[in-house]
XYZ file of C-alpha atoms in Angstrom:
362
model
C 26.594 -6.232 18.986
C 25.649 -9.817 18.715
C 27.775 -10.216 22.012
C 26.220 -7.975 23.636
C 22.781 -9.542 23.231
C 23.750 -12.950 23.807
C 24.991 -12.126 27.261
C 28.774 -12.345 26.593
C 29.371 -8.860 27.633
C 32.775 -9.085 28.938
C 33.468 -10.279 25.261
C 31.857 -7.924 23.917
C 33.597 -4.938 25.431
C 37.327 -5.348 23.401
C 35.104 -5.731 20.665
C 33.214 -2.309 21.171
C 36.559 -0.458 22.208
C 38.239 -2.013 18.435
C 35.897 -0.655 16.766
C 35.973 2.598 18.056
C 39.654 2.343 17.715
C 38.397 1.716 13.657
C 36.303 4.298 13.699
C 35.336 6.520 16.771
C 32.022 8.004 14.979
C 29.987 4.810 15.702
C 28.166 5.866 18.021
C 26.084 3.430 18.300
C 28.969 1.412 19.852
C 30.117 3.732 21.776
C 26.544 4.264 23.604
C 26.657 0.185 23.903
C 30.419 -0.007 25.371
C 29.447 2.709 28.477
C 26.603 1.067 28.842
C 28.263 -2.769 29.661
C 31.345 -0.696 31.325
C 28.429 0.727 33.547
C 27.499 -2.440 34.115
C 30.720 -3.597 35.657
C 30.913 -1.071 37.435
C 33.702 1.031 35.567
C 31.711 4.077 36.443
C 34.904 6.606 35.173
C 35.554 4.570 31.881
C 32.206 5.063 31.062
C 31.952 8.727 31.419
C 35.558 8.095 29.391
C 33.670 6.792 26.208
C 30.767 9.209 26.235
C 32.911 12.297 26.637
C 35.132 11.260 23.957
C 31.893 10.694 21.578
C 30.850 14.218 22.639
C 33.909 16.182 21.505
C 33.824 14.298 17.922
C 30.134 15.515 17.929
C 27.635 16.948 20.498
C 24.641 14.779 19.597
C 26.764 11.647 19.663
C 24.582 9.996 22.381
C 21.651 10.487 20.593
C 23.182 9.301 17.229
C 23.973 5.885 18.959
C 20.790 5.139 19.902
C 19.323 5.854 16.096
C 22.131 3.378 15.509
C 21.362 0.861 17.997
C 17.662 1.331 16.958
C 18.658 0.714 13.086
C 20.199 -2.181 13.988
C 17.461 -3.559 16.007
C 14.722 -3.455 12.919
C 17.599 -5.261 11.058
C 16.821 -7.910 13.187
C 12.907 -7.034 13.403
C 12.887 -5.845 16.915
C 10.492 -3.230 16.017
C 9.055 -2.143 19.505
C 12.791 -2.230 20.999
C 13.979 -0.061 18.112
C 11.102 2.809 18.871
C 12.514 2.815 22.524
C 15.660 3.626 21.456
C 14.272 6.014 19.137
C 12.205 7.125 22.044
C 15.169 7.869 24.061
C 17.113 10.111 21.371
C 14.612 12.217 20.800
C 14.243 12.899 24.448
C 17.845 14.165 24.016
C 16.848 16.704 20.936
C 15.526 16.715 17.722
C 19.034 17.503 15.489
C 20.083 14.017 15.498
C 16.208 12.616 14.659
C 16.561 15.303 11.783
C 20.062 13.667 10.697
C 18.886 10.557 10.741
C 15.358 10.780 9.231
C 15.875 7.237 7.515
C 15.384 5.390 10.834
C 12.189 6.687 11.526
C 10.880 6.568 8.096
C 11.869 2.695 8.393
C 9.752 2.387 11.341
C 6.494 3.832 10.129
C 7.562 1.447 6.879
C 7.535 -1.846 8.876
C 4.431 -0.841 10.792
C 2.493 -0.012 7.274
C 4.430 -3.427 6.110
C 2.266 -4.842 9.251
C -0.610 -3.427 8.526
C -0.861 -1.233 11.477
C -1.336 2.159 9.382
C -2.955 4.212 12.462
C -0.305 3.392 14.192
C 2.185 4.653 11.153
C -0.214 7.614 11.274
C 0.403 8.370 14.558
C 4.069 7.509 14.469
C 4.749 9.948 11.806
C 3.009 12.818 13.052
C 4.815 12.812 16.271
C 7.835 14.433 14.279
C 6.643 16.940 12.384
C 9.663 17.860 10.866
C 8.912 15.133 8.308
C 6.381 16.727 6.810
C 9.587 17.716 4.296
C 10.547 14.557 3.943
C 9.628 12.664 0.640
C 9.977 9.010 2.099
C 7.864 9.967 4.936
C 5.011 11.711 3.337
C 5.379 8.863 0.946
C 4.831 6.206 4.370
C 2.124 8.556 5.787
C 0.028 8.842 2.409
C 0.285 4.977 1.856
C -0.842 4.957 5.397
C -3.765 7.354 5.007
C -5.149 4.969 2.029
C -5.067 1.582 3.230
C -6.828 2.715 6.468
C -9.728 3.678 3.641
C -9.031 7.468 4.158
C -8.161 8.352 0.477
C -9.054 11.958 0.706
C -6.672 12.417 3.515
C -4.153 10.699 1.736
C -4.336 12.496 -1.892
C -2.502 15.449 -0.809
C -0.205 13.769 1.391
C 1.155 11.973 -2.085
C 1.136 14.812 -3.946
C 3.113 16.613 -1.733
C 5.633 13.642 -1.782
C 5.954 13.649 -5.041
C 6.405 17.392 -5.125
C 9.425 16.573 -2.573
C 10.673 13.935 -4.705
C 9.497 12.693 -8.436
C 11.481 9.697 -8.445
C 10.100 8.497 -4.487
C 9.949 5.358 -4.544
C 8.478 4.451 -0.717
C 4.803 4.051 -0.685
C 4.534 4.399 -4.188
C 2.611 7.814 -4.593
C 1.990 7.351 -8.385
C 0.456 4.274 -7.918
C -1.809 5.001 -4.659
C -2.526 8.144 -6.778
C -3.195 6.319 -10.187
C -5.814 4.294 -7.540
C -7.439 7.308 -6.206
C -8.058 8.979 -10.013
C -9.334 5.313 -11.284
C -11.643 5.135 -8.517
C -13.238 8.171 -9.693
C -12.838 7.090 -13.250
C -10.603 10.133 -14.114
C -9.026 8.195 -17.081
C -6.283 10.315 -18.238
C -5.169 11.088 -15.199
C -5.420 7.130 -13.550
C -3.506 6.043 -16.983
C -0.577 9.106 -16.445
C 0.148 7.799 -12.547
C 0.424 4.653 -13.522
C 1.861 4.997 -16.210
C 5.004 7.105 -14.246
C 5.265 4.197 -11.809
C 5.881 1.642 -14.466
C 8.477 4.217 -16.055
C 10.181 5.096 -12.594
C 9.727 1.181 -10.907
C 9.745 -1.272 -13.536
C 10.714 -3.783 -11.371
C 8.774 -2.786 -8.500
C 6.970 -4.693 -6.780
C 3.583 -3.058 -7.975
C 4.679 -2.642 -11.414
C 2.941 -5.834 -12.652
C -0.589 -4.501 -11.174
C -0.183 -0.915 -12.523
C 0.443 -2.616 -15.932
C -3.157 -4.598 -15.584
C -4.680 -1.037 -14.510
C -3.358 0.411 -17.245
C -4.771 -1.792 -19.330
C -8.693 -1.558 -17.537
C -8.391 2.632 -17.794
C -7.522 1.406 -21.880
C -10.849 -0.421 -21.796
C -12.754 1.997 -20.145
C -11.187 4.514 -22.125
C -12.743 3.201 -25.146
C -9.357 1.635 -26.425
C -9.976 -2.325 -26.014
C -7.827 -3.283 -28.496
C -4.571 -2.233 -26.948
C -5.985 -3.438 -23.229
C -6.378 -6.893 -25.423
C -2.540 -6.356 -26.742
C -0.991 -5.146 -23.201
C -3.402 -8.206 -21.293
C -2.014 -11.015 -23.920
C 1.681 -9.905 -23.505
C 1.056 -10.602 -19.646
C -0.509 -13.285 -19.581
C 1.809 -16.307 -18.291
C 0.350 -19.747 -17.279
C -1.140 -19.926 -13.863
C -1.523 -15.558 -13.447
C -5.105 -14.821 -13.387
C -4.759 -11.038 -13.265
C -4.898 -10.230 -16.975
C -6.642 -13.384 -17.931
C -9.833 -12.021 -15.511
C -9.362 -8.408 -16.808
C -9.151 -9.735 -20.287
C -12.815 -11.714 -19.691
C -13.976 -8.501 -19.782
C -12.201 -6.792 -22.686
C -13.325 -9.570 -24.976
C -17.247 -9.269 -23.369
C -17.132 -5.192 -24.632
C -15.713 -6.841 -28.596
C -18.658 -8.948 -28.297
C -16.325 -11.876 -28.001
C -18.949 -14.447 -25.837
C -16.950 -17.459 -26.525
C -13.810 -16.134 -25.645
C -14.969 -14.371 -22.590
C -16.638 -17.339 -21.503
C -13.164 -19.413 -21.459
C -11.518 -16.270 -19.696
C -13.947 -16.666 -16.698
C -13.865 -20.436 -16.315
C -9.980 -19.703 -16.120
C -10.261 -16.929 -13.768
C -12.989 -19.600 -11.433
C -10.287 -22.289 -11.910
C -7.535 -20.280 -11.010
C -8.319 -18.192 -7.902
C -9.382 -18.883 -4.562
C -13.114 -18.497 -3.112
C -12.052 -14.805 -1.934
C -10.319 -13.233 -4.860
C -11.439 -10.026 -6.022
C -10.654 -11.321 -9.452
C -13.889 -13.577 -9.251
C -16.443 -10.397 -9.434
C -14.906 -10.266 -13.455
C -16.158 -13.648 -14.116
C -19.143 -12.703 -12.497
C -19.305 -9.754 -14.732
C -19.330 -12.428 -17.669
C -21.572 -14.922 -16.218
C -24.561 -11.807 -15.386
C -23.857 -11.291 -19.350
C -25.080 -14.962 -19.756
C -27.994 -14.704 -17.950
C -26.405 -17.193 -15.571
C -27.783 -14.862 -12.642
C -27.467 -18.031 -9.841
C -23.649 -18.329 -10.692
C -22.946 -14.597 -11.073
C -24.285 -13.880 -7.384
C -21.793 -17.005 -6.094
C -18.854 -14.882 -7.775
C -20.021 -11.385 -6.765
C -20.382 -11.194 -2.643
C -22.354 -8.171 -0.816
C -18.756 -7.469 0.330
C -16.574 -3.954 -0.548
C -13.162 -4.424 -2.792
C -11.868 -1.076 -1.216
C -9.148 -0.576 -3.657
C -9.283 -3.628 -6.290
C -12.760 -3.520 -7.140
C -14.860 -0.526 -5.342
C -18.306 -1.019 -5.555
C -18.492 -3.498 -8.279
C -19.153 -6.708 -6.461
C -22.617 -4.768 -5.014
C -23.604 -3.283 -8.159
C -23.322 -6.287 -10.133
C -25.193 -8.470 -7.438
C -27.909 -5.336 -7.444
C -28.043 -6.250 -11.575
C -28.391 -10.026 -10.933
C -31.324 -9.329 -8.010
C -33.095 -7.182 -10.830
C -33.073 -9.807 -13.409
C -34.204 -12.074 -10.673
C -37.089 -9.518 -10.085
C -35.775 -9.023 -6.307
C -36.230 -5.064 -6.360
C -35.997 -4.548 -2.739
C -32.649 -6.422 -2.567
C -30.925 -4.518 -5.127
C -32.371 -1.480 -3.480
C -30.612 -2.337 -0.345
C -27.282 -3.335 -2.298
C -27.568 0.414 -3.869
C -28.377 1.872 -0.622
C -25.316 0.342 0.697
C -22.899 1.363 -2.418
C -24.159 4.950 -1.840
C -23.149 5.181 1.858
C -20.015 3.110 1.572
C -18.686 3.434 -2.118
C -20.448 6.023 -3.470
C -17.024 7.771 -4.701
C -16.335 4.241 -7.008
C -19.732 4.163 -8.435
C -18.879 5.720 -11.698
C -16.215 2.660 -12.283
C -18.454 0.265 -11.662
C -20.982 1.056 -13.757
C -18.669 1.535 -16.524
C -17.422 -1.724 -15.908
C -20.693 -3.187 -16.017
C -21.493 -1.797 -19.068
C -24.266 -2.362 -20.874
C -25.565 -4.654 -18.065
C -25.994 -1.599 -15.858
C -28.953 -0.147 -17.961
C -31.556 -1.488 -15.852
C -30.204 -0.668 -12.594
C -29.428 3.165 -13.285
C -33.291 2.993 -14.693
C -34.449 1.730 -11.594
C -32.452 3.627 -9.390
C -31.535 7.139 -11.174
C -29.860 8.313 -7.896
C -26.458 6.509 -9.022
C -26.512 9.249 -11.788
């Protein structure tokens, strides 16, 4: 293979033909040895290879090119890989079935990119993997990040009916996400709680662990959040140093959650969604001028829904600015209105005024 694509095919064709002598079911070297023997015009020895792969199995041709196209995202040739992909499945849909894995690794790097329409799109044109754990897991985690949550819900849950233990796209956390958003407690804590089980490791499990402890807090449990928070903290992590800012502002612990947010200001950038906590803590002070620096008119789709607006609508009230919390509420309402009841819990008592002043966020 690496012959082959540094332009040394005449080298690279006793290489192909040993390992077929090794092994005759790689296919994928098979496909690649007719295709340089083409090339040199060894017309007959080609047709040679390609019949032989066909009487070991009829969809050998096919099979190669999921090869050659697994091999090619080893080496992050994405688009090159789908056009080998491309090209088997113009050939029949048995060996795309057989060798599932390769496309779920596709839609995997393009949700690894970011490009989660794109995974959308890839997915659905095989729907055969609707039955596919790993790929219902790639299309849900998909769904979510492109900020269509509903859509993705039952995508996860069907994954996880497919396959408890799934580990791509991490359906109990996305899941644990989707419940927290709505402040369904129990239900946020028991996803979570199963990723951390099944991943400990993963690379998600630290995060769960700090939601975990918020649906504690909000649960009216404090006390372990402040146990679970401390036994994560580590010098230079903000995550459960911010959460814990507000765990010790609910125990009526002002020093303490004073230090917490200068710590969590110190320690994260100008765009961290960790800020909005210490801007939580500063509101509590009355520090309204600093609380609006730390809480943007700017959505935290799945970190922080809705409570950078709602706690900037609080600070505009106390300022006596009515018609600029009204527009920060009218904003929430069209674009977070499904996080609204975790924000205001996380605000606390600080959200009195604004769900007197504006009932409609119930």
């Amino acid at each position: 293979m690496a012959l082959a694509r540094c332009g040394e095919g005449n080298a690279a064709v006793p290489a192909f033909q040993r390992a077929l002598g090794a092994d005759p079911t790689r296919f994928g070297s098979g496909i690649m040895l007719a295709e340089l023997l083409r090339g040199r015009g060894e017309t007959a020895a080609a047709e040679a290879v390609v019949n032989g792969l066909r009487a070991i199995d009829g969809d050998a041709e096919a099979l190669g090119l999921l090869e050659i196209a697994e091999s090619l995202l080893n080496l992050n040739r994405l688009k090159d890989a789908q056009d080998q992909i491309r090209q088997a499945a113009a050939l029949g849909t048995r060996a795309l079935e057989v060798r599932a894995d390769v496309l779920v690794a596709v839609a995997s790097e393009l949700n690894g990119g970011s490009a989660y329409t794109e995974a959308c799109d890839w997915l659905n044109s095989f729907p055969f993997l609707v039955n596919h754990a790993q790929a219902e897991g790639e299309r849900g985690w998909a769904l979510f990040f492109a900020g269509q949550a509903e859509r993705a819900e039952p995508v996860l849950r069907h994954a996880l009916e497919l396959d408890q233990d799934l580990r791509p796209g991490f359906p109990h956390y996305l899941l644990g996400q989707i419940e927290r958003r709505r402040l369904n407690i129990p239900a946020a804590l028991s996803h979570f709680t199963a990723y951390v089980e099944r991943h400990p490791t993963g690379s998600l499990s630290f995060y769960a662990r700090v939601f975990i402890a918020q649906m504690q807090l909000l649960g009216g449990e404090p006390q372990a959040a402040l146990t679970a928070l401390d036994a994560m903290a580590l010098p230079g992590v903000p995550e459960p140093v911010a959460l814990r800012a507000m765990v010790h502002l609910s125990l009526g612990n002002k020093a303490a959650a004073d230090a917490d947010a200068g710590a969590t200001i110190r320690d994260t950038g100008n765009e961290s969604w960790l800020r909005l906590f210490a801007g939580i803590v500063r509101l509590s002070q009355g520090r309204t001028a600093d609380a609006l620096k730390l809480l943007p008119d700017k959505a935290y789709p799945w970190a922080a829904p809705a409570l950078s607006r709602l706690g900037r609508a609080c600070a505009f009230l106390a300022q006596q600015n009515t018609d600029e919390a009204r527009r920060l509420v009218q904003t929430v309402r069209q674009e977070e209105a499904e996080a609204t009841p975790l924000a205001l819990a996380q605000l606390g008592p600080l959200a009195a005024p604004l769900r007197s002043s504006f009932p409609e966020l119930g």
